[in-house]
Coordinates of C-alpha atoms in Angstrom, one line a residue:
M5 CA -15.2 12.8 29.4
K6 CA -12.0 11.2 28.2
D7 CA -9.3 10.6 30.8
Y8 CA -6.2 12.1 29.1
K9 CA -2.9 11.3 30.7
R10 CA 0.7 12.4 30.1
L11 CA 2.4 9.5 28.2
G12 CA 5.7 10.1 29.9
D13 CA 4.3 8.8 33.1
Y14 CA 3.7 5.4 31.4
I15 CA 6.7 4.8 29.2
R16 CA 10.5 4.8 29.6
E17 CA 13.4 4.9 27.2
V18 CA 15.4 1.7 26.6
N19 CA 19.0 1.9 25.4
V20 CA 20.5 -1.6 25.2
R21 CA 23.2 -2.3 22.6
N22 CA 24.0 -5.5 20.7
R23 CA 27.3 -5.9 22.5
E24 CA 27.4 -9.7 22.3
L25 CA 26.3 -9.7 18.6
E26 CA 23.7 -12.4 19.5
V27 CA 20.9 -10.7 17.5
T28 CA 21.2 -10.6 13.7
D29 CA 17.7 -9.5 12.5
L30 CA 18.2 -5.9 11.4
L31 CA 15.0 -4.0 11.0
G32 CA 13.8 -0.5 10.2
V33 CA 10.5 1.3 10.8
S34 CA 8.3 2.3 7.9
I35 CA 6.0 5.3 7.7
S36 CA 3.1 2.8 7.6
K37 CA 4.1 2.1 11.2
E38 CA 5.5 -1.4 10.8
F39 CA 8.8 -3.0 11.4
M40 CA 10.4 -4.2 8.2
P41 CA 13.7 -5.8 7.2
S42 CA 16.3 -3.2 6.7
I43 CA 17.8 -2.6 3.2
A44 CA 20.8 -0.7 4.6
N45 CA 24.3 -1.8 3.4
T46 CA 26.0 -3.1 6.6
I47 CA 29.2 -4.5 5.1
G48 CA 32.0 -3.5 7.4
T49 CA 29.6 -2.0 10.0
D50 CA 30.1 -2.5 13.7
M51 CA 26.8 -4.2 14.6
S52 CA 27.6 -4.2 18.3
T53 CA 26.6 -0.5 18.4
Y54 CA 23.1 -1.2 17.1
K55 CA 20.2 -1.0 19.5
L56 CA 18.2 -4.0 20.7
V57 CA 14.5 -4.0 20.6
K58 CA 12.4 -6.8 22.1
R59 CA 8.8 -8.1 21.6
G60 CA 6.4 -5.6 23.1
Q61 CA 8.8 -2.7 22.9
F62 CA 8.4 0.3 20.5
A63 CA 10.9 2.1 18.3
Y64 CA 10.5 5.4 16.5
G65 CA 12.5 7.7 14.3
P66 CA 12.4 11.3 15.7
V67 CA 13.1 13.0 12.3
T68 CA 9.7 13.9 10.8
S69 CA 10.7 16.4 8.1
R70 CA 11.4 13.7 5.5
N71 CA 8.6 11.3 6.3
G72 CA 5.7 12.8 4.4
D73 CA 4.2 14.2 7.6
K74 CA 4.1 10.8 9.3
V75 CA 6.0 9.5 12.3
S76 CA 7.9 6.3 11.8
I77 CA 6.8 4.4 15.0
A78 CA 6.0 0.7 15.5
L79 CA 5.4 -2.0 18.1
L80 CA 7.6 -5.1 17.7
N81 CA 5.4 -8.2 17.7
G82 CA 6.6 -10.3 14.8
Y83 CA 10.0 -11.1 16.3
D84 CA 11.2 -12.0 19.8
D85 CA 14.1 -9.5 19.4
A86 CA 15.8 -7.5 16.7
I87 CA 18.4 -4.8 16.2
I88 CA 17.8 -1.3 14.8
S89 CA 19.9 1.7 13.9
Q90 CA 21.1 4.0 16.6
A91 CA 19.0 6.7 15.0
Y92 CA 15.9 5.2 16.4
T93 CA 14.6 5.7 20.0
V94 CA 13.5 2.5 21.7
F95 CA 11.0 2.6 24.6
E96 CA 8.6 0.4 26.5
I97 CA 5.5 0.7 28.7
I98 CA 6.4 0.6 32.4
D99 CA 3.2 -1.2 33.6
H100 CA 1.1 -3.3 31.2
D101 CA -1.7 -3.4 33.8
A102 CA -2.0 0.3 33.3
L103 CA -1.5 0.7 29.6
L104 CA -1.5 -2.0 26.9
P105 CA 1.1 -1.7 24.2
E106 CA -1.5 -2.6 21.5
Y107 CA -3.8 0.2 22.7
L108 CA -1.0 2.7 22.6
M109 CA 0.0 1.6 19.1
M110 CA -3.6 2.2 18.0
W111 CA -3.2 5.8 19.3
F112 CA 0.0 6.2 17.3
R113 CA -1.8 5.1 14.1
R114 CA -4.3 8.0 14.3
P115 CA -3.7 10.7 11.7
E116 CA -4.2 13.2 14.5
F117 CA -1.1 11.9 16.2
D118 CA 1.0 12.4 13.1
R119 CA -0.3 16.0 12.7
Y120 CA 0.4 16.7 16.4
A121 CA 4.0 15.3 16.1
R122 CA 4.7 17.4 12.9
F123 CA 3.3 20.5 14.6
H124 CA 5.6 20.0 17.7
S125 CA 8.7 19.0 15.7
H126 CA 11.5 21.5 15.7
G127 CA 15.0 22.1 14.4
S128 CA 16.7 24.1 11.6
A129 CA 18.5 21.6 9.3
R130 CA 15.8 18.9 10.0
E131 CA 12.7 18.8 12.1
V132 CA 12.7 16.4 15.1
F133 CA 9.9 15.1 17.3
D134 CA 12.2 14.4 20.3
W135 CA 11.7 12.2 23.3
D136 CA 10.5 15.0 25.6
E137 CA 7.8 15.9 23.1
L138 CA 6.7 12.3 22.9
C139 CA 6.5 12.1 26.6
D140 CA 4.2 15.2 26.6
V141 CA 1.6 13.5 24.4
K142 CA -1.6 13.1 26.3
P143 CA -3.7 10.1 25.0
P144 CA -6.9 9.0 26.6
I145 CA -6.1 6.1 28.9
P146 CA -9.3 4.3 30.1
S147 CA -9.5 1.3 32.4
I148 CA -7.4 -1.7 31.4
T149 CA -10.7 -3.6 30.8
R150 CA -11.9 -1.0 28.3
Q151 CA -8.5 -0.9 26.6
R152 CA -8.7 -4.7 26.1
E153 CA -12.2 -4.3 24.6
I154 CA -11.0 -1.6 22.1
V155 CA -7.9 -3.6 21.1
A156 CA -10.0 -6.8 20.6
E157 CA -12.4 -4.9 18.3
Y158 CA -9.4 -3.5 16.3
E159 CA -7.6 -6.9 16.1
T160 CA -10.8 -8.7 15.0
L161 CA -10.9 -6.3 12.0
T162 CA -7.1 -6.7 11.4
H163 CA -7.4 -10.5 11.5
R164 CA -10.2 -10.5 9.0
I165 CA -8.2 -8.3 6.7
R166 CA -5.2 -10.6 6.9
L167 CA -7.3 -13.7 6.1
N168 CA -8.6 -11.9 3.1
E169 CA -5.2 -10.9 2.0
Q170 CA -4.0 -14.5 2.3
M171 CA -6.8 -15.7 0.1
I172 CA -6.1 -13.0 -2.4
Q173 CA -2.5 -13.9 -2.5
H174 CA -3.2 -17.6 -2.9
L175 CA -5.6 -16.9 -5.9
E176 CA -3.1 -14.5 -7.4
T177 CA -0.2 -17.0 -7.1
T178 CA -2.4 -19.7 -8.8
A179 CA -3.3 -17.3 -11.6
Q180 CA 0.4 -16.3 -12.1
A181 CA 1.4 -19.9 -12.3
L182 CA -1.3 -20.6 -14.9
Y183 CA -0.2 -17.6 -16.9
R184 CA 3.4 -18.8 -17.0
K185 CA 2.4 -22.4 -17.9
M186 CA 0.1 -21.3 -20.7
F187 CA 2.0 -18.3 -22.2
V188 CA 5.6 -18.2 -21.0
D189 CA 7.2 -21.5 -20.3
G190 CA 8.7 -22.9 -23.5
I191 CA 7.6 -20.0 -25.6
D192 CA 10.2 -18.3 -27.9
K193 CA 9.0 -15.1 -29.5
E194 CA 11.5 -15.7 -32.3
N195 CA 9.9 -19.0 -33.1
L196 CA 6.3 -18.9 -32.0
P197 CA 4.0 -21.9 -32.1
E198 CA 1.4 -22.1 -34.9
G199 CA -1.4 -19.7 -34.4
W200 CA 0.7 -17.3 -32.2
K201 CA 2.0 -14.0 -33.5
M202 CA 3.8 -10.8 -32.5
G203 CA 1.5 -7.8 -32.4
T204 CA 1.0 -4.5 -30.7
I205 CA -1.2 -3.3 -27.9
E206 CA -3.5 -1.4 -30.2
E207 CA -4.5 -4.7 -31.8
L208 CA -6.1 -5.7 -28.5
G209 CA -8.1 -2.6 -27.8
K210 CA -8.5 1.2 -27.9
V211 CA -5.9 3.2 -25.9
I212 CA -7.2 6.1 -23.9
T213 CA -5.1 8.6 -22.0
G214 CA -6.7 9.9 -18.8
K215 CA -7.5 13.5 -17.9
T216 CA -7.8 15.5 -14.7
P217 CA -10.7 17.9 -14.4
S218 CA -9.8 21.5 -14.3
S219 CA -9.3 23.2 -10.9
E220 CA -11.8 25.8 -12.2
N221 CA -14.5 23.1 -12.1
P222 CA -14.6 21.8 -8.5
E223 CA -18.2 20.6 -9.3
D224 CA -16.7 17.8 -11.4
F225 CA -15.9 15.9 -8.2
G226 CA -18.6 14.1 -6.1
D227 CA -19.5 10.5 -5.3
E228 CA -20.6 8.9 -8.6
M229 CA -17.5 7.3 -10.3
P230 CA -13.9 6.5 -9.2
F231 CA -11.2 9.0 -10.4
V232 CA -8.1 6.8 -10.4
A233 CA -4.7 8.3 -9.7
P234 CA -1.2 6.8 -9.1
G235 CA -1.7 7.1 -5.4
D236 CA -4.5 4.6 -5.6
F237 CA -1.9 2.0 -6.8
S238 CA 0.1 2.4 -3.6
N239 CA -0.4 -1.2 -2.6
Y240 CA -0.2 -4.1 -5.1
K241 CA -3.6 -5.2 -6.3
K242 CA -4.7 -6.7 -9.5
F243 CA -7.9 -4.6 -9.6
A244 CA -8.5 -0.9 -9.2
I245 CA -11.1 -0.8 -6.4
G246 CA -12.6 2.6 -5.9
A247 CA -10.3 5.7 -5.6
E248 CA -9.5 8.4 -3.1
R249 CA -11.5 10.9 -5.1
M250 CA -14.7 10.4 -7.0
L251 CA -16.3 12.2 -9.9
S252 CA -19.8 13.8 -9.9
S253 CA -22.4 13.3 -12.7
I254 CA -21.2 16.6 -14.0
G255 CA -17.6 15.5 -14.1
I256 CA -18.5 12.2 -15.8
K257 CA -20.4 14.0 -18.5
R258 CA -17.6 16.5 -19.1
L259 CA -15.1 13.6 -19.4
K260 CA -17.4 11.1 -21.1
G261 CA -14.7 10.4 -23.8
K262 CA -12.3 9.3 -21.0
V263 CA -14.6 6.8 -19.2
L264 CA -13.1 3.3 -19.0
P265 CA -15.5 0.4 -18.9
K266 CA -15.1 -2.5 -16.5
G267 CA -12.3 -4.8 -17.6
S268 CA -10.1 -2.1 -19.1
V269 CA -6.4 -2.5 -18.4
I270 CA -4.8 0.6 -16.7
V271 CA -1.1 1.3 -16.9
T272 CA 0.8 4.2 -15.1
C273 CA 3.0 5.8 -17.8
I274 CA 4.7 8.8 -16.2
G275 CA 7.0 9.5 -13.3
S276 CA 8.5 7.1 -10.7
D277 CA 5.2 5.2 -10.4
M278 CA 5.2 4.2 -14.1
G279 CA 4.8 0.5 -15.1
K280 CA 2.1 -0.3 -12.5
V281 CA -0.8 -2.3 -14.0
A282 CA -4.4 -2.9 -12.8
I283 CA -7.7 -4.0 -14.2
A284 CA -10.8 -1.7 -13.8
S285 CA -13.3 -3.5 -11.5
E286 CA -15.9 -0.9 -12.5
N287 CA -16.4 2.0 -14.8
C288 CA -13.9 4.7 -13.9
V289 CA -11.8 7.6 -15.2
T290 CA -8.0 8.0 -14.7
N291 CA -5.8 11.1 -14.6
Q292 CA -3.4 12.0 -17.4
Q293 CA -0.6 9.9 -16.0
M294 CA -2.1 6.7 -17.2
N295 CA -2.7 5.0 -20.6
S296 CA -5.5 2.5 -20.5
I297 CA -6.6 -0.2 -22.9
V298 CA -10.4 -0.6 -23.5
V299 CA -10.1 -4.2 -24.6
S300 CA -12.0 -5.3 -27.7
S301 CA -12.8 -8.5 -26.0
N302 CA -13.1 -9.3 -22.2
E303 CA -10.9 -12.3 -22.8
Y304 CA -7.9 -10.0 -23.2
S305 CA -8.0 -8.3 -19.8
D306 CA -6.3 -10.9 -17.6
Y307 CA -3.7 -11.8 -20.3
L308 CA -2.8 -8.1 -20.8
F309 CA -2.5 -7.6 -17.1
Y310 CA 0.1 -10.3 -16.6
A311 CA 1.9 -9.6 -19.9
L312 CA 2.3 -5.9 -19.2
S313 CA 3.2 -6.5 -15.5
S314 CA 6.0 -8.8 -16.7
I315 CA 7.6 -6.0 -18.8
S316 CA 7.3 -3.1 -16.3
K317 CA 11.1 -2.6 -16.4
E318 CA 11.1 -2.5 -20.2
L319 CA 8.3 0.1 -20.1
K320 CA 10.4 2.3 -17.8
A321 CA 13.4 1.9 -20.0
M322 CA 11.4 3.0 -23.0
A323 CA 10.2 6.1 -21.2
L324 CA 13.6 7.0 -19.7
G325 CA 15.1 6.8 -23.2
S326 CA 12.7 9.6 -24.4
S327 CA 12.8 12.2 -21.6
T328 CA 14.4 13.3 -18.4
M329 CA 10.9 12.9 -16.9
P330 CA 9.9 9.3 -17.5
L331 CA 7.0 9.4 -19.9
L332 CA 5.4 6.9 -22.2
N333 CA 3.0 8.7 -24.5
K334 CA 0.0 7.2 -26.1
S335 CA 1.5 6.7 -29.6
D336 CA 4.5 4.9 -28.2
F337 CA 2.3 2.9 -25.8
E338 CA 0.1 1.7 -28.6
Q339 CA 3.0 0.4 -30.6
I340 CA 4.5 -1.7 -27.8
E341 CA 5.1 -5.2 -29.1
I342 CA 3.4 -8.1 -27.4
I343 CA 2.9 -11.8 -28.0
I344 CA -0.7 -12.5 -29.1
P345 CA -1.7 -16.1 -28.5
P346 CA -4.7 -17.8 -30.2
F347 CA -8.0 -16.4 -29.1
E348 CA -9.2 -19.9 -28.0
L349 CA -6.3 -20.1 -25.6
L350 CA -7.0 -16.6 -24.2
R351 CA -10.6 -17.5 -23.7
E352 CA -9.6 -20.7 -21.8
F353 CA -7.3 -18.6 -19.6
S354 CA -10.0 -16.0 -19.0
E355 CA -12.7 -18.6 -18.1
I356 CA -10.4 -20.2 -15.5
T357 CA -9.2 -16.9 -13.9
S358 CA -12.6 -15.2 -13.9
K359 CA -13.8 -17.5 -11.0
G360 CA -10.9 -16.3 -8.9
N361 CA -11.3 -12.7 -10.0
T362 CA -14.8 -12.6 -8.6
I363 CA -13.6 -13.7 -5.2
V364 CA -10.6 -11.3 -5.3
I365 CA -12.8 -8.3 -6.1
L366 CA -15.2 -9.2 -3.3
K367 CA -12.3 -9.6 -0.8
L368 CA -10.7 -6.3 -1.9
K369 CA -14.0 -4.5 -1.4
E370 CA -14.5 -6.2 1.9
N371 CA -11.0 -5.1 3.1
K372 CA -11.7 -1.6 1.9
K373 CA -14.8 -1.5 4.2
L374 CA -12.9 -3.2 7.1
T375 CA -10.1 -0.6 6.8
E376 CA -12.7 2.2 7.0
L377 CA -14.1 0.6 10.1
Q378 CA -10.6 0.5 11.6
S379 CA -10.2 4.2 10.8
L380 CA -13.6 4.9 12.5
L381 CA -12.5 3.0 15.6
L382 CA -9.2 5.0 15.8
A383 CA -11.2 8.2 15.4
K384 CA -13.5 7.3 18.3
M385 CA -10.5 7.0 20.6
G386 CA -10.2 10.7 20.7
Q387 CA -13.9 11.5 21.1

């Protein structure tokens, strides 16, 4: 039986202003529940009215109606102190021997907490999850020893994820530097070296526009093959690893003409998410918001990924010029001009990057599993 306690008995509001202007790090709180550098224009702003938040304290934005059903709440642990907008509420735990900040932050990360907060938000012009409502939250609060054990389990997973992310970033930085050295630095497309040429995307492979199964065929979804959508590109990653939804064998058969083999290059070509690029790490199908290149040779995949990533702004400009809704159709996409280096150079680049790619894919898959374990641990807190 869980020992649920009223949170208001364990926390108190903190309202200290930056009167002395000693703190200059201005932060905001994201819906992913992290502190982040603020992008607000503060020129001419009186920073002495901003609130101070110190390491181990929390801040949250009470307005929930514009947050995609999530509460912007975070625990400060990357800075000793910072300042945040007056719109946030700052609070702290009264007694750390009764409740660990890290344990409470785990509770705030649960989807159930976001749903609870949205349900209890109120207001006419905008919906607010106010301080009194937060204080009425009743999380399970076990012994401090058990809290430490739970936090240690979660932080072990988090540490492993971060190590993997650091390795992925190192390998990606190395690959990007190699791409620039081999294909960008000193290259003028108006005066290309011998063996180089200007060409179009369709010269490097077949372009396929994705398709979404009809809502009249729910049996098309199952657990056989990833069905990639723009939401699966929410975090930068070179490879498309799985997807939120999967196709069934029936769906795969129905969309057999849309199946992308491993190594295909996927590009989002509609809406605000357009211009994002990834390489298929396994056979998959995308929705209609993406044009993908089934490369005629595997040596083209990495080069196309970096080449198209480098012109994402140009892709958006092309689409914006054709419609009020940004859209880059298949015909226009196929005709995008691109520098095509000699095949021998592409093969050399591919042979070097393939070793790092193998590690990156393994680490991305491992992080996916570790994140699932984190979610499972959060779910068990309420059981």
